[in-house]
Amino acid sequence: MTVNRRRFLKLSATAAAMTAFGGLGCQHTAPAVDRATMLKPEWTKQTTTICCYCAVGCGLIVNTSLKTKKAVNVEGDPDHPVNEGSLCAKGASIYQLAENERRPEGPLYRAPFSKEFKQVSWKWALEQIAHRVKKSRDETFAVKNDKGQTVNRTEGIASLGSAALDNEECWAFQTMLRSLGLVYIEHQARI
Ligand code: SF4
C-alpha cells in the first residue's frame, strides 16, 4: 500500500485519536475524514493544476462533471508542498474563471475610433487576428540587431495576458509567442 500525504494524515489522525481517547478508557474513536473520497464523487473527473494568479503557485484539485464537462469544484491540494491544501480568497474562487454566467460567450470587437463593442463570430475574429499578426510580424521582424548579432525577433507585437489562463494554457501560449519571435510578453495577473 502506498502512503501518500493525504493517507498519511488520515492514518496519523486516527492514531492520535486512538492514543488520546484510549488513555481515557474511551472505546469509540471518531473516524478520520476521508477527503479524497469526498472530493471525488463518481460523477466527476478529478485533476490537478496550479493556480494561475500569482507566483506562489498553489496546487489545486479540480473536479469536472462527466455529464456537463464543467468544473463543479476547485479547492486546495493537500498533497501539494506549496500550499498544503490552503488557498487565499482569490484562489478559492478560481473556478469562476471557467464557469461564470457573467462572462461573454463569444469574442467582442471594437473598431478603431468606435465607442461600442459588437459581437463577432469566432471565425471572423480568428481570421482577423491571424492576418494582423502575420502582417505586423512580416513588417517588423529583425534577423539581426544594430551590432550584427542574430536576434530573430519582432518588436512590433506585444502580448499582455492572461490571468484567466491556467498553468498548462500559459505554457502553450508562451510557446506560440516565443516561436513568433515576440520579446515583449507580460502577464497581468496581479495588475
Ligand atoms: S491561491 Fe492565492 S496565494 Fe495561492 S497562487 Fe493563487 S492567488 Fe497566489
Coordinates of C-alpha atoms and ligand atoms in Angstrom, one line a residue:
M1 CA 0.0 0.0 0.0
T2 CA 1.4 3.4 -0.9
V3 CA 1.1 6.1 1.7
N4 CA 0.8 9.5 0.2
R5 CA 0.5 12.6 2.2
R6 CA -3.3 12.5 2.3
R7 CA -3.4 9.0 3.5
F8 CA -0.5 9.6 6.0
L9 CA -2.5 12.5 7.6
K10 CA -5.6 10.3 7.7
L11 CA -3.6 7.5 9.4
S12 CA -1.9 9.9 11.8
A13 CA -5.2 11.5 12.8
T14 CA -6.7 8.1 13.6
A15 CA -3.6 7.0 15.5
A16 CA -3.6 10.3 17.5
A17 CA -7.3 9.9 18.3
M18 CA -6.8 6.3 19.5
T19 CA -3.9 7.4 21.7
A20 CA -5.7 10.3 23.2
F21 CA -9.0 8.6 23.9
G22 CA -7.5 5.2 24.7
G23 CA -5.8 6.7 27.7
L24 CA -9.2 7.9 29.0
G25 CA -10.8 4.4 28.6
C26 CA -12.9 5.6 25.7
Q27 CA -13.9 2.6 23.5
H28 CA -15.0 4.6 20.4
T29 CA -12.8 6.8 18.2
A30 CA -14.1 9.2 15.6
P31 CA -13.1 8.1 12.1
A32 CA -10.8 10.4 10.2
V33 CA -12.5 12.3 7.4
D34 CA -11.6 10.8 4.0
R35 CA -11.3 14.0 2.0
A36 CA -10.1 12.1 -1.1
T37 CA -13.5 10.3 -1.3
M38 CA -15.4 13.5 -0.5
L39 CA -13.6 15.3 -3.4
K40 CA -14.2 12.6 -5.9
P41 CA -17.8 11.7 -6.4
E42 CA -18.4 9.2 -9.1
W43 CA -19.9 11.6 -11.5
T44 CA -16.8 13.8 -11.8
K45 CA -13.3 13.6 -13.1
Q46 CA -10.6 14.8 -10.7
T47 CA -7.4 16.5 -12.0
T48 CA -4.7 18.7 -10.5
T49 CA -3.3 22.0 -11.7
I50 CA -1.5 25.2 -10.4
C51 CA -3.3 28.4 -9.5
C52 CA -2.5 31.0 -12.2
Y53 CA -3.0 34.1 -10.2
C54 CA 0.4 34.7 -8.5
A55 CA 3.9 33.5 -8.1
V56 CA 3.1 31.5 -5.0
G57 CA 1.9 28.7 -7.3
C58 CA -0.6 26.9 -5.1
G59 CA -1.7 23.4 -6.0
L60 CA -5.4 22.9 -6.9
I61 CA -7.7 19.9 -7.2
V62 CA -10.3 20.4 -9.9
N63 CA -13.5 18.3 -10.2
T64 CA -15.2 18.3 -13.6
S65 CA -18.6 17.0 -14.2
L66 CA -18.6 14.0 -16.5
K67 CA -22.0 14.9 -17.7
T68 CA -21.7 18.7 -18.4
K69 CA -17.8 18.8 -18.8
K70 CA -17.9 21.9 -16.5
A71 CA -15.8 22.5 -13.3
V72 CA -18.0 21.9 -10.3
N73 CA -15.5 22.3 -7.5
V74 CA -11.9 23.6 -7.1
E75 CA -10.0 23.5 -3.9
G76 CA -6.5 23.4 -2.5
D77 CA -4.5 20.3 -3.0
P78 CA -3.4 18.9 0.5
D79 CA -0.6 16.9 -1.2
H80 CA 0.9 20.0 -2.8
P81 CA 4.1 21.1 -0.9
V82 CA 3.5 24.9 -1.6
N83 CA 0.1 25.4 0.0
E84 CA -0.7 22.0 1.7
G85 CA -4.4 22.4 0.9
S86 CA -4.9 26.1 1.7
L87 CA -5.8 28.8 -0.7
C88 CA -6.3 32.6 -0.4
A89 CA -9.7 34.1 -1.1
K90 CA -8.9 34.7 -4.7
G91 CA -7.6 31.3 -5.4
A92 CA -10.5 29.7 -3.6
S93 CA -12.9 31.3 -6.1
I94 CA -10.9 30.4 -9.1
Y95 CA -13.5 28.0 -10.6
Q96 CA -15.4 31.1 -11.7
L97 CA -12.7 31.7 -14.3
A98 CA -14.2 28.9 -16.3
E99 CA -17.8 28.8 -15.0
N100 CA -19.3 32.3 -14.8
E101 CA -22.6 33.4 -16.3
R102 CA -21.2 37.0 -16.4
R103 CA -18.5 36.0 -18.9
P104 CA -19.0 37.0 -22.5
E105 CA -19.8 33.9 -24.5
G106 CA -18.0 35.0 -27.7
P107 CA -15.5 37.5 -29.0
L108 CA -16.2 41.2 -28.9
Y109 CA -14.8 43.7 -31.3
R110 CA -14.3 47.5 -31.0
A111 CA -13.4 49.1 -34.3
P112 CA -10.9 52.0 -34.4
F113 CA -12.5 55.2 -33.0
S114 CA -15.7 53.4 -32.0
K115 CA -17.0 53.6 -28.5
E116 CA -19.0 50.4 -28.8
F117 CA -18.1 46.7 -28.7
K118 CA -20.0 44.4 -31.0
Q119 CA -20.3 40.7 -31.0
V120 CA -18.5 38.9 -33.9
S121 CA -18.0 35.3 -34.8
W122 CA -15.1 33.2 -33.7
K123 CA -14.3 32.6 -37.4
W124 CA -14.1 36.3 -38.2
A125 CA -12.1 37.1 -35.1
L126 CA -9.5 34.4 -35.5
E127 CA -9.0 35.3 -39.2
Q128 CA -8.6 38.9 -38.3
I129 CA -6.0 38.1 -35.6
A130 CA -4.1 35.7 -37.9
H131 CA -4.0 38.3 -40.7
R132 CA -2.9 41.1 -38.5
V133 CA -0.3 39.1 -36.6
K134 CA 1.3 38.0 -39.9
K135 CA 1.3 41.5 -41.4
S136 CA 2.8 43.1 -38.3
R137 CA 5.4 40.3 -37.9
D138 CA 6.4 40.5 -41.6
E139 CA 6.8 44.2 -41.4
T140 CA 8.8 44.3 -38.2
F141 CA 10.8 41.0 -38.0
A142 CA 14.5 41.6 -37.4
V143 CA 17.1 38.9 -38.0
K144 CA 20.0 40.9 -36.6
N145 CA 20.3 43.9 -34.2
D146 CA 22.4 47.0 -34.7
K147 CA 25.5 45.2 -33.6
G148 CA 25.1 42.5 -36.2
Q149 CA 24.1 39.9 -33.6
T150 CA 21.4 37.3 -34.7
V151 CA 18.2 38.0 -32.7
N152 CA 15.3 36.7 -34.9
R153 CA 12.7 38.8 -33.1
T154 CA 9.8 41.1 -33.7
E155 CA 9.3 44.3 -31.6
G156 CA 6.1 45.2 -33.5
I157 CA 3.8 42.9 -31.4
A158 CA 3.4 42.7 -27.7
S159 CA 1.4 40.3 -25.5
L160 CA -0.4 41.1 -22.3
G161 CA -2.3 38.3 -20.7
S162 CA -3.8 36.3 -19.5
A163 CA -4.8 36.0 -15.8
A164 CA -7.6 33.6 -16.9
L165 CA -5.2 31.0 -18.3
D166 CA -4.2 28.1 -16.2
N167 CA -0.6 26.8 -15.9
E168 CA -0.8 24.4 -18.9
E169 CA -2.5 27.0 -21.1
C170 CA 0.2 29.6 -20.2
W171 CA 2.8 27.1 -21.3
A172 CA 1.2 26.6 -24.7
F173 CA 0.6 30.4 -25.1
Q174 CA 4.2 31.2 -24.3
T175 CA 5.5 28.6 -26.7
M176 CA 3.4 30.2 -29.5
L177 CA 4.5 33.7 -28.7
R178 CA 8.2 32.8 -28.5
S179 CA 8.1 30.9 -31.7
L180 CA 6.7 34.0 -33.4
G181 CA 9.7 36.0 -32.1
L182 CA 7.9 38.1 -29.5
V183 CA 10.1 39.6 -26.8
Y184 CA 7.6 41.9 -25.2
I185 CA 5.5 39.5 -23.2
E186 CA 3.8 40.3 -19.9
H187 CA 1.3 38.6 -17.6
Q188 CA -1.2 40.8 -15.8
A189 CA -2.4 38.5 -13.1
R190 CA -1.6 41.0 -10.3
I191 CA -2.3 44.3 -12.0
Ligands
SF4_1 S1 -4.3 30.6 -4.2 FE1 -3.7 32.8 -3.8 S2 -1.7 32.7 -2.9 FE2 -2.0 30.7 -4.0 S3 -1.2 31.0 -6.1 FE3 -3.4 31.5 -6.1 S4 -3.5 33.7 -5.8 FE4 -1.5 33.1 -5.1

